[in-house]
Short mmCIF file of C-alpha atoms and ligand atoms in Angstrom, two decimals:
data_model
loop_
_atom_site.label_atom_id
_atom_site.label_comp_id
_atom_site.label_asym_id
_atom_site.label_seq_id
_atom_site.Cartn_x
_atom_site.Cartn_y
_atom_site.Cartn_z
CA MET A 1 74.40 145.15 92.47
CA LEU A 2 77.31 145.42 94.83
CA ALA A 3 80.38 147.52 94.42
CA LEU A 4 83.42 147.93 96.59
CA GLY A 5 84.47 151.49 96.96
CA GLY A 6 85.57 154.41 99.00
CA ALA A 7 83.34 155.30 101.90
CA GLY A 8 83.20 158.97 100.98
CA LEU A 9 81.02 158.50 97.91
CA ALA A 10 77.87 157.41 99.57
CA ALA A 11 74.74 158.97 100.90
CA ALA A 12 73.91 157.91 104.46
CA PRO A 13 70.91 155.60 104.69
CA LEU A 14 68.13 156.64 107.00
CA LEU A 15 68.51 154.94 110.34
CA ALA A 16 65.67 153.28 112.11
CA ALA A 17 65.48 154.25 115.80
CA GLU A 18 67.47 152.11 118.23
CA PRO A 19 64.94 150.35 120.46
CA GLY A 20 65.80 149.33 123.98
CA PRO A 21 65.84 149.82 127.74
CA PRO A 22 66.39 153.03 129.71
CA LEU A 23 69.57 154.96 129.15
CA THR A 24 71.57 156.05 132.18
CA ARG A 25 74.39 158.47 132.97
CA ALA A 26 74.32 157.73 136.67
CA PHE A 27 77.44 155.55 136.98
CA PRO A 28 80.89 156.89 137.90
CA GLU A 29 83.36 157.21 135.00
CA LYS A 30 80.62 156.16 132.58
CA GLY A 31 78.80 158.13 129.90
CA GLN A 32 75.43 157.19 128.47
CA MET A 33 74.81 153.46 128.84
CA LEU A 34 71.88 151.08 128.52
CA LEU A 35 70.78 150.15 132.04
CA ARG A 36 70.13 146.42 132.45
CA ARG A 37 70.45 146.29 136.25
CA THR A 38 71.52 148.76 138.92
CA ARG A 39 72.88 146.41 141.62
CA ALA A 40 75.09 144.57 140.79
CA PRO A 41 75.62 146.82 137.77
CA LEU A 42 74.89 145.56 134.27
CA LEU A 43 75.53 148.37 131.77
CA GLU A 44 75.37 147.77 128.05
CA THR A 45 77.10 149.71 125.28
CA PRO A 46 74.75 151.26 122.71
CA LEU A 47 75.26 150.08 119.12
CA SER A 48 76.12 153.59 117.92
CA VAL A 49 79.35 153.48 119.95
CA PHE A 50 80.63 150.56 117.89
CA ASP A 51 79.86 152.49 114.71
CA ALA A 52 82.00 155.40 115.85
CA HIS A 53 85.08 153.69 117.33
CA ASP A 54 87.43 150.76 116.68
CA PHE A 55 88.39 150.99 120.37
CA THR A 56 85.39 151.27 122.65
CA PRO A 57 85.90 154.37 124.83
CA ASN A 58 86.37 153.55 128.51
CA ASP A 59 83.36 155.63 129.51
CA ARG A 60 81.13 153.65 127.13
CA PHE A 61 82.60 150.20 127.82
CA PHE A 62 80.06 147.67 129.11
CA VAL A 63 80.02 146.66 132.77
CA ARG A 64 79.12 143.35 134.34
CA TRP A 65 79.42 142.30 137.99
CA HIS A 66 77.86 139.27 139.63
CA TYR A 67 77.84 140.53 143.22
CA SER A 68 76.66 143.91 144.41
CA ASP A 69 79.47 144.38 146.97
CA ILE A 70 82.03 145.69 144.48
CA PRO A 71 85.13 147.77 145.23
CA THR A 72 84.41 151.49 145.03
CA SER A 73 87.83 152.80 146.10
CA ILE A 74 91.29 151.27 146.33
CA ASP A 75 94.29 152.38 148.40
CA VAL A 76 96.91 152.22 145.66
CA GLU A 77 99.77 152.34 148.22
CA SER A 78 98.70 149.34 150.25
CA PHE A 79 97.20 147.31 147.39
CA ARG A 80 98.98 143.98 146.83
CA LEU A 81 98.55 141.21 144.28
CA LYS A 82 99.18 138.01 146.24
CA ILE A 83 100.61 134.93 144.54
CA SER A 84 100.32 131.77 146.57
CA GLY A 85 99.67 128.03 146.38
CA ALA A 86 102.06 125.73 144.52
CA VAL A 87 104.86 128.28 144.22
CA ARG A 88 108.48 128.28 145.36
CA SER A 89 107.97 131.41 147.45
CA PRO A 90 104.68 133.28 147.86
CA VAL A 91 104.94 136.96 146.94
CA ALA A 92 102.80 140.07 147.25
CA LEU A 93 103.39 142.61 144.47
CA SER A 94 102.55 146.30 144.78
CA LEU A 95 101.25 148.32 141.84
CA ARG A 96 104.71 149.89 141.69
CA ASP A 97 106.27 146.41 141.38
CA LEU A 98 103.91 145.61 138.53
CA ILE A 99 104.42 148.76 136.50
CA ARG A 100 108.20 148.27 136.71
CA MET A 101 107.99 144.86 135.03
CA PRO A 102 108.33 144.41 131.24
CA ARG A 103 105.21 145.83 129.62
CA VAL A 104 102.97 144.39 126.95
CA GLU A 105 100.20 145.99 124.94
CA LEU A 106 97.43 144.12 123.13
CA ALA A 107 94.15 145.00 121.42
CA ALA A 108 91.50 142.49 122.45
CA VAL A 109 87.74 142.09 122.51
CA ASN A 110 86.16 141.58 125.92
CA GLN A 111 82.82 139.83 125.36
CA CYS A 112 80.45 138.46 127.98
CA ALA A 113 79.59 134.79 127.48
CA GLY A 114 75.94 135.88 127.67
CA ASN A 115 76.21 138.69 125.13
CA SER A 116 73.05 138.75 122.95
CA ARG A 117 71.22 136.42 125.38
CA SER A 118 67.93 138.31 124.98
CA LEU A 119 67.85 137.09 121.37
CA PHE A 120 67.75 133.42 122.37
CA SER A 121 64.64 131.62 121.26
CA PRO A 122 63.08 130.17 123.32
CA ARG A 123 64.10 132.76 125.89
CA VAL A 124 66.45 131.87 128.74
CA PRO A 125 66.95 133.47 132.16
CA GLY A 126 69.93 135.70 132.89
CA ALA A 127 70.99 139.23 131.97
CA GLN A 128 68.90 140.15 128.94
CA TRP A 129 71.70 141.71 126.90
CA THR A 130 71.28 142.67 123.27
CA ASN A 131 74.60 142.87 121.40
CA GLY A 132 76.36 145.45 123.55
CA ALA A 133 77.93 143.24 126.25
CA MET A 134 81.21 143.46 124.40
CA GLY A 135 83.94 146.00 123.77
CA ASN A 136 87.37 146.34 122.26
CA ALA A 137 90.28 148.00 124.04
CA LEU A 138 94.01 148.40 123.86
CA TRP A 139 95.19 146.79 127.09
CA THR A 140 98.51 147.61 128.73
CA GLY A 141 100.00 145.50 131.46
CA VAL A 142 102.31 142.62 132.23
CA ARG A 143 102.38 138.98 131.21
CA LEU A 144 100.75 136.61 133.67
CA ARG A 145 103.73 134.31 133.04
CA ASP A 146 106.18 136.96 134.24
CA VAL A 147 104.10 137.60 137.35
CA LEU A 148 103.93 133.88 138.16
CA ASP A 149 107.69 133.62 137.64
CA ARG A 150 108.17 136.17 140.43
CA ALA A 151 106.88 133.49 142.79
CA GLY A 152 108.20 130.51 140.82
CA ILE A 153 105.84 127.70 139.82
CA ALA A 154 106.37 124.56 141.93
CA PRO A 155 106.28 121.06 140.41
CA GLY A 156 102.80 119.59 140.04
CA ALA A 157 101.04 122.85 139.14
CA VAL A 158 98.02 122.29 136.88
CA ALA A 159 96.02 125.52 137.05
CA VAL A 160 96.04 129.12 138.26
CA ARG A 161 93.02 130.49 140.11
CA MET A 162 92.36 134.23 139.78
CA LYS A 163 90.22 135.96 142.42
CA GLY A 164 88.72 139.44 142.50
CA MET A 165 87.97 141.82 145.37
CA ASP A 166 84.19 141.88 144.96
CA ARG A 167 82.61 140.23 148.01
CA PRO A 168 80.01 137.50 147.85
CA PRO A 169 76.86 137.71 149.98
CA GLY A 170 76.64 135.29 152.93
CA ASP A 171 78.25 131.94 152.22
CA ALA A 172 78.35 132.35 148.44
CA PRO A 173 81.73 131.59 146.81
CA TRP A 174 84.14 134.39 145.92
CA PHE A 175 84.23 135.24 142.23
CA ALA A 176 87.25 133.28 141.02
CA LYS A 177 88.14 131.63 137.71
CA SER A 178 90.99 129.34 136.69
CA LEU A 179 93.16 128.76 133.66
CA ALA A 180 95.20 125.65 132.91
CA ILE A 181 98.83 126.28 133.78
CA ASP A 182 100.05 126.17 130.16
CA HIS A 183 97.39 128.65 129.11
CA ALA A 184 98.27 130.92 132.03
CA ARG A 185 101.93 130.80 130.95
CA ASP A 186 101.38 131.24 127.18
CA GLY A 187 102.81 134.77 127.19
CA GLU A 188 99.58 136.28 125.83
CA VAL A 189 97.42 136.09 128.94
CA MET A 190 98.09 139.32 130.77
CA ILE A 191 97.27 141.43 133.79
CA ALA A 192 96.22 144.90 132.61
CA PHE A 193 96.59 148.14 134.54
CA ALA A 194 95.56 150.36 131.64
CA MET A 195 92.85 150.38 129.01
CA ASN A 196 93.03 152.63 125.96
CA GLY A 197 95.94 154.47 127.58
CA GLN A 198 94.10 155.32 130.81
CA GLN A 199 93.83 153.62 134.17
CA LEU A 200 90.95 151.15 134.33
CA PRO A 201 87.59 152.60 135.32
CA MET A 202 86.61 151.34 138.79
CA LEU A 203 83.68 149.49 137.23
CA ASN A 204 86.01 147.73 134.76
CA GLY A 205 88.33 146.38 137.43
CA PHE A 206 90.65 149.09 138.77
CA PRO A 207 93.47 148.74 139.63
CA ILE A 208 94.23 145.53 137.67
CA ARG A 209 92.33 142.88 135.78
CA MET A 210 92.94 139.72 133.78
CA ILE A 211 93.02 139.78 129.97
CA VAL A 212 92.53 136.35 128.39
CA PRO A 213 92.74 137.07 124.65
CA GLY A 214 90.23 135.19 122.51
CA TRP A 215 88.32 133.79 125.49
CA PHE A 216 84.99 134.96 126.89
CA SER A 217 85.26 137.60 129.57
CA THR A 218 84.10 135.43 132.45
CA TYR A 219 87.84 134.63 132.77
CA TRP A 220 88.83 138.30 132.67
CA VAL A 221 88.73 138.65 136.45
CA LYS A 222 88.43 142.28 137.53
CA ALA A 223 89.87 143.94 140.63
CA LEU A 224 92.28 141.00 140.74
CA ASP A 225 94.09 140.60 144.06
CA THR A 226 94.91 136.88 144.37
CA LEU A 227 96.56 134.29 142.15
CA GLU A 228 96.66 130.79 143.52
CA VAL A 229 98.60 128.04 141.78
CA LEU A 230 96.68 124.76 142.06
CA THR A 231 97.88 121.15 141.91
CA GLN A 232 94.32 119.91 141.22
CA PRO A 233 91.78 121.19 138.69
CA ASP A 234 89.60 123.93 140.19
CA ASP A 235 86.33 122.37 141.35
CA THR A 236 84.88 125.49 142.97
CA TYR A 237 81.54 126.97 141.95
CA TRP A 238 82.50 129.51 139.26
CA MET A 239 84.52 126.89 137.36
CA ALA A 240 82.71 123.62 138.02
CA LYS A 241 79.07 124.80 138.12
CA ALA A 242 78.69 128.20 136.46
CA TYR A 243 79.50 129.09 132.87
CA GLN A 244 79.11 125.57 131.52
CA ILE A 245 78.04 124.93 127.93
CA PRO A 246 76.93 121.71 126.23
CA ALA A 247 79.90 119.57 125.20
CA THR A 248 78.65 119.60 121.61
CA PRO A 249 80.03 121.34 118.51
CA GLY A 250 79.06 125.00 118.84
CA GLY A 251 77.78 124.54 122.40
CA SER A 252 74.23 123.88 121.25
CA VAL A 253 71.45 121.51 122.32
CA ALA A 254 67.80 121.19 121.30
CA PRO A 255 65.76 123.91 123.05
CA GLY A 256 64.54 122.73 126.42
CA THR A 257 67.23 120.06 126.92
CA LYS A 258 68.36 120.01 130.55
CA ASP A 259 70.64 117.01 131.04
CA PHE A 260 73.67 116.91 128.80
CA PRO A 261 77.45 116.63 129.20
CA LYS A 262 78.93 120.04 129.94
CA VAL A 263 82.28 121.79 129.58
CA PRO A 264 83.42 125.18 130.87
CA ILE A 265 82.93 127.88 128.25
CA SER A 266 86.26 128.94 126.71
CA ALA A 267 87.27 130.45 123.34
CA MET A 268 85.00 132.80 121.39
CA PRO A 269 83.71 132.01 117.92
CA PRO A 270 83.84 134.72 115.21
CA ARG A 271 81.11 137.37 115.03
CA SER A 272 80.20 140.33 112.83
CA PHE A 273 77.66 143.11 113.14
CA PHE A 274 76.07 145.93 111.21
CA THR A 275 76.66 149.19 113.05
CA ASN A 276 75.02 151.74 110.75
CA LEU A 277 71.83 149.88 109.84
CA THR A 278 69.07 148.40 111.94
CA ASP A 279 65.87 146.62 110.95
CA GLY A 280 63.49 148.89 109.11
CA ALA A 281 66.16 151.14 107.56
CA VAL A 282 65.03 152.79 104.35
CA VAL A 283 67.36 153.51 101.43
CA LYS A 284 66.63 155.36 98.21
CA ALA A 285 66.62 153.48 94.91
CA GLY A 286 69.52 154.52 92.72
CA GLU A 287 71.54 156.09 95.53
CA ARG A 288 74.45 154.02 96.60
CA PHE A 289 75.14 153.81 100.28
CA VAL A 290 77.80 152.42 102.55
CA THR A 291 76.90 149.74 105.01
CA ARG A 292 79.52 149.02 107.60
CA GLY A 293 80.18 147.39 110.90
CA ILE A 294 82.63 145.50 113.04
CA ALA A 295 83.85 141.93 113.10
CA PHE A 296 86.13 139.87 115.25
CA GLY A 297 87.57 136.42 114.77
CA GLY A 298 87.29 135.15 118.36
CA ASP A 299 90.46 133.20 119.15
CA ALA A 300 91.95 133.90 115.69
CA GLY A 301 92.18 136.95 113.44
CA VAL A 302 89.49 138.03 111.00
CA GLY A 303 90.08 136.10 107.78
CA ALA A 304 87.23 137.56 105.72
CA VAL A 305 83.96 139.41 106.11
CA ASP A 306 81.27 138.88 103.50
CA LEU A 307 78.01 140.68 102.85
CA SER A 308 74.83 139.34 101.31
CA ILE A 309 71.90 141.44 100.15
CA ASP A 310 69.66 138.48 99.39
CA GLY A 311 69.40 137.02 102.86
CA GLY A 312 72.51 134.86 102.57
CA ARG A 313 72.18 133.20 99.16
CA HIS A 314 75.06 135.10 97.57
CA TRP A 315 78.06 136.56 99.34
CA HIS A 316 80.40 139.40 98.39
CA PRO A 317 83.66 140.30 100.14
CA ALA A 318 83.63 143.38 102.34
CA GLN A 319 86.51 145.80 102.55
CA LEU A 320 88.38 145.45 105.84
CA GLY A 321 89.60 148.36 107.94
CA GLU A 322 92.82 148.74 109.87
CA ASP A 323 94.19 145.58 111.46
CA HIS A 324 94.85 146.22 115.17
CA GLY A 325 95.84 142.61 115.82
CA LYS A 326 94.11 139.27 115.75
CA TYR A 327 92.05 139.67 118.92
CA SER A 328 90.70 143.12 118.04
CA PHE A 329 87.55 144.42 116.40
CA ARG A 330 88.11 144.90 112.68
CA ARG A 331 85.97 147.39 110.79
CA TRP A 332 84.32 146.33 107.54
CA SER A 333 82.42 148.26 104.88
CA VAL A 334 80.68 147.70 101.57
CA THR A 335 79.30 150.25 99.13
CA VAL A 336 75.95 148.97 97.97
CA VAL A 337 74.11 149.95 94.81
CA PRO A 338 70.50 149.43 95.91
CA PRO A 339 68.50 146.82 94.03
CA PRO A 340 65.02 147.78 92.65
CA PRO A 341 62.45 149.05 95.18
CA GLY A 342 61.31 146.37 97.58
CA HIS A 343 62.21 144.64 100.83
CA TYR A 344 65.61 142.99 101.28
CA ARG A 345 67.53 141.27 103.99
CA LEU A 346 71.20 142.12 104.30
CA ALA A 347 73.43 139.62 106.09
CA VAL A 348 77.04 139.76 107.27
CA ARG A 349 79.35 136.83 107.95
CA CYS A 350 82.84 136.58 109.42
CA THR A 351 85.30 133.78 108.71
CA ASN A 352 88.29 133.70 111.03
CA ALA A 353 91.89 132.96 110.15
CA HIS A 354 91.44 129.36 111.32
CA GLY A 355 88.53 128.89 108.91
CA ALA A 356 85.75 129.02 111.51
CA GLN A 357 82.75 130.63 109.83
CA GLN A 358 79.48 132.01 111.18
CA VAL A 359 76.34 130.11 110.17
CA ALA A 360 72.75 131.26 109.89
CA THR A 361 71.18 128.85 112.37
CA PRO A 362 71.26 130.17 115.93
CA ILE A 363 72.40 127.90 118.71
CA TRP A 364 70.48 127.22 121.94
CA ASN A 365 71.62 126.31 125.44
CA PRO A 366 69.95 126.97 128.81
CA GLY A 367 72.64 129.44 129.92
CA GLY A 368 72.15 131.64 126.88
CA TYR A 369 75.86 131.51 126.11
CA GLN A 370 77.97 131.95 123.01
CA ARG A 371 75.36 133.34 120.62
CA SER A 372 77.08 134.05 117.29
CA PRO A 373 74.84 133.46 114.25
CA ILE A 374 75.01 135.45 111.03
CA GLU A 375 73.37 138.82 111.72
CA THR A 376 70.85 140.28 109.31
CA VAL A 377 69.00 143.58 108.84
CA ALA A 378 65.76 144.07 106.97
CA ILE A 379 65.89 147.13 104.73
CA GLU A 380 63.46 148.73 102.34
CA VAL A 381 64.52 150.26 99.03
CA ARG A 382 62.11 153.05 98.12
CA ALA A 383 61.69 154.70 94.77
N1 MTE B 401 85.94 140.29 140.02
C1 MTE B 401 85.07 140.05 139.02
N2 MTE B 401 85.54 139.94 137.77
C2 MTE B 401 84.70 139.71 136.76
C3 MTE B 401 83.31 139.52 136.97
C4 MTE B 401 82.83 139.64 138.31
O1 MTE B 401 81.64 139.50 138.59
N3 MTE B 401 83.74 139.90 139.31
N4 MTE B 401 82.49 139.23 135.92
C5 MTE B 401 83.12 138.67 134.70
C6 MTE B 401 82.22 138.70 133.58
S1 MTE B 401 81.06 137.48 133.51
C7 MTE B 401 82.31 139.65 132.60
S2 MTE B 401 81.24 139.64 131.29
C8 MTE B 401 83.38 140.67 132.62
C9 MTE B 401 82.87 142.05 132.34
O2 MTE B 401 83.93 142.94 132.20
P1 MTE B 401 83.66 144.50 132.21
O3 MTE B 401 82.71 144.81 133.31
O4 MTE B 401 84.96 145.18 132.33
O5 MTE B 401 83.05 144.81 130.86
O6 MTE B 401 84.05 140.70 133.85
C10 MTE B 401 84.40 139.43 134.36
N5 MTE B 401 85.23 139.62 135.51
MO1 MO B 402 79.89 137.72 131.55
#
């Protein structure tokens, strides 16, 4: 029933309409986006964008801010990134200082910890994202390690706290996240000043932001202006209270559970999506069609993507597209010879290079974090 083959051979299946919230074009440097909230902005990328691009265009890249007082202009001459705390000598680096340092470039998926939260059952509070609170970009910048070395790490350092320029209301804590010192110095964690070859859109953290490859984007602090080297673990709100998941395999507890041991959310599990089919799609019997989508391995590369046309009983390998690096989206496709007329459920599953594999059963936790089950689409084959 399934055949691997060149994409050119196939007839396009009929697409069911994309349901969803209002579309907006009202945000600076952004094209058409799904509007989840105006202040602070929550803008979601429509599914069709992922079908068209391996690298999510900057003007279609999702946006998430916690506080409404976000930077709307930056004086690039006076801007400084301050490095303080347990360092040999505190420094303040200009943008010119940063762009003169050795450069690195990395393709990496930026995914909100709450991506797909609206699909949690039972429902949970928080931004009601579908699957578009993620994006893939080619990030250009400098290694966090190199930046820290400009100040020199002092003995006793255990963590690095990263703070953005968005201002909290009243007495609320500044948005700041921390990484363990070894993670911060692993040579992969970077500070980006460009995204897909362009300066960062204001809404995505201009002039510089953190890139923490393989980890959920809560750590990818935008509009970064302060690094503070800590000699104690960070016990401030955004580390110790927010973004906690159950300390269980997969971050799951029985729906409704409130008291359980928690850990800060960290690395992403693998995911895969259909991008050219949605529930209700109709295909013609006898006419082969290509189904395709994107996958990513989380904190490891994509090992394999498999497709099922019987709801997950049997699996067939998908053809993988260009490899942009282990933290990137990877395109997949399968040419399908439709089975006899009837209703079918297609399913797609990613296995990462470390052997982590998506499963059918969805997880649950009260924060609505880390959703990553096998995705399915219901299709009809018509005579
Ligand atoms: N300064 C700052 N950085 C931040 C946030 C924020 O509220 N303030 N939100 C984080 C979260 S939770 C997400 S999902 C990502 C979103 O990145 P994006 O808006 O570029 O897509 O930014 C992260 N960095
Ligand atoms: Mo997020």
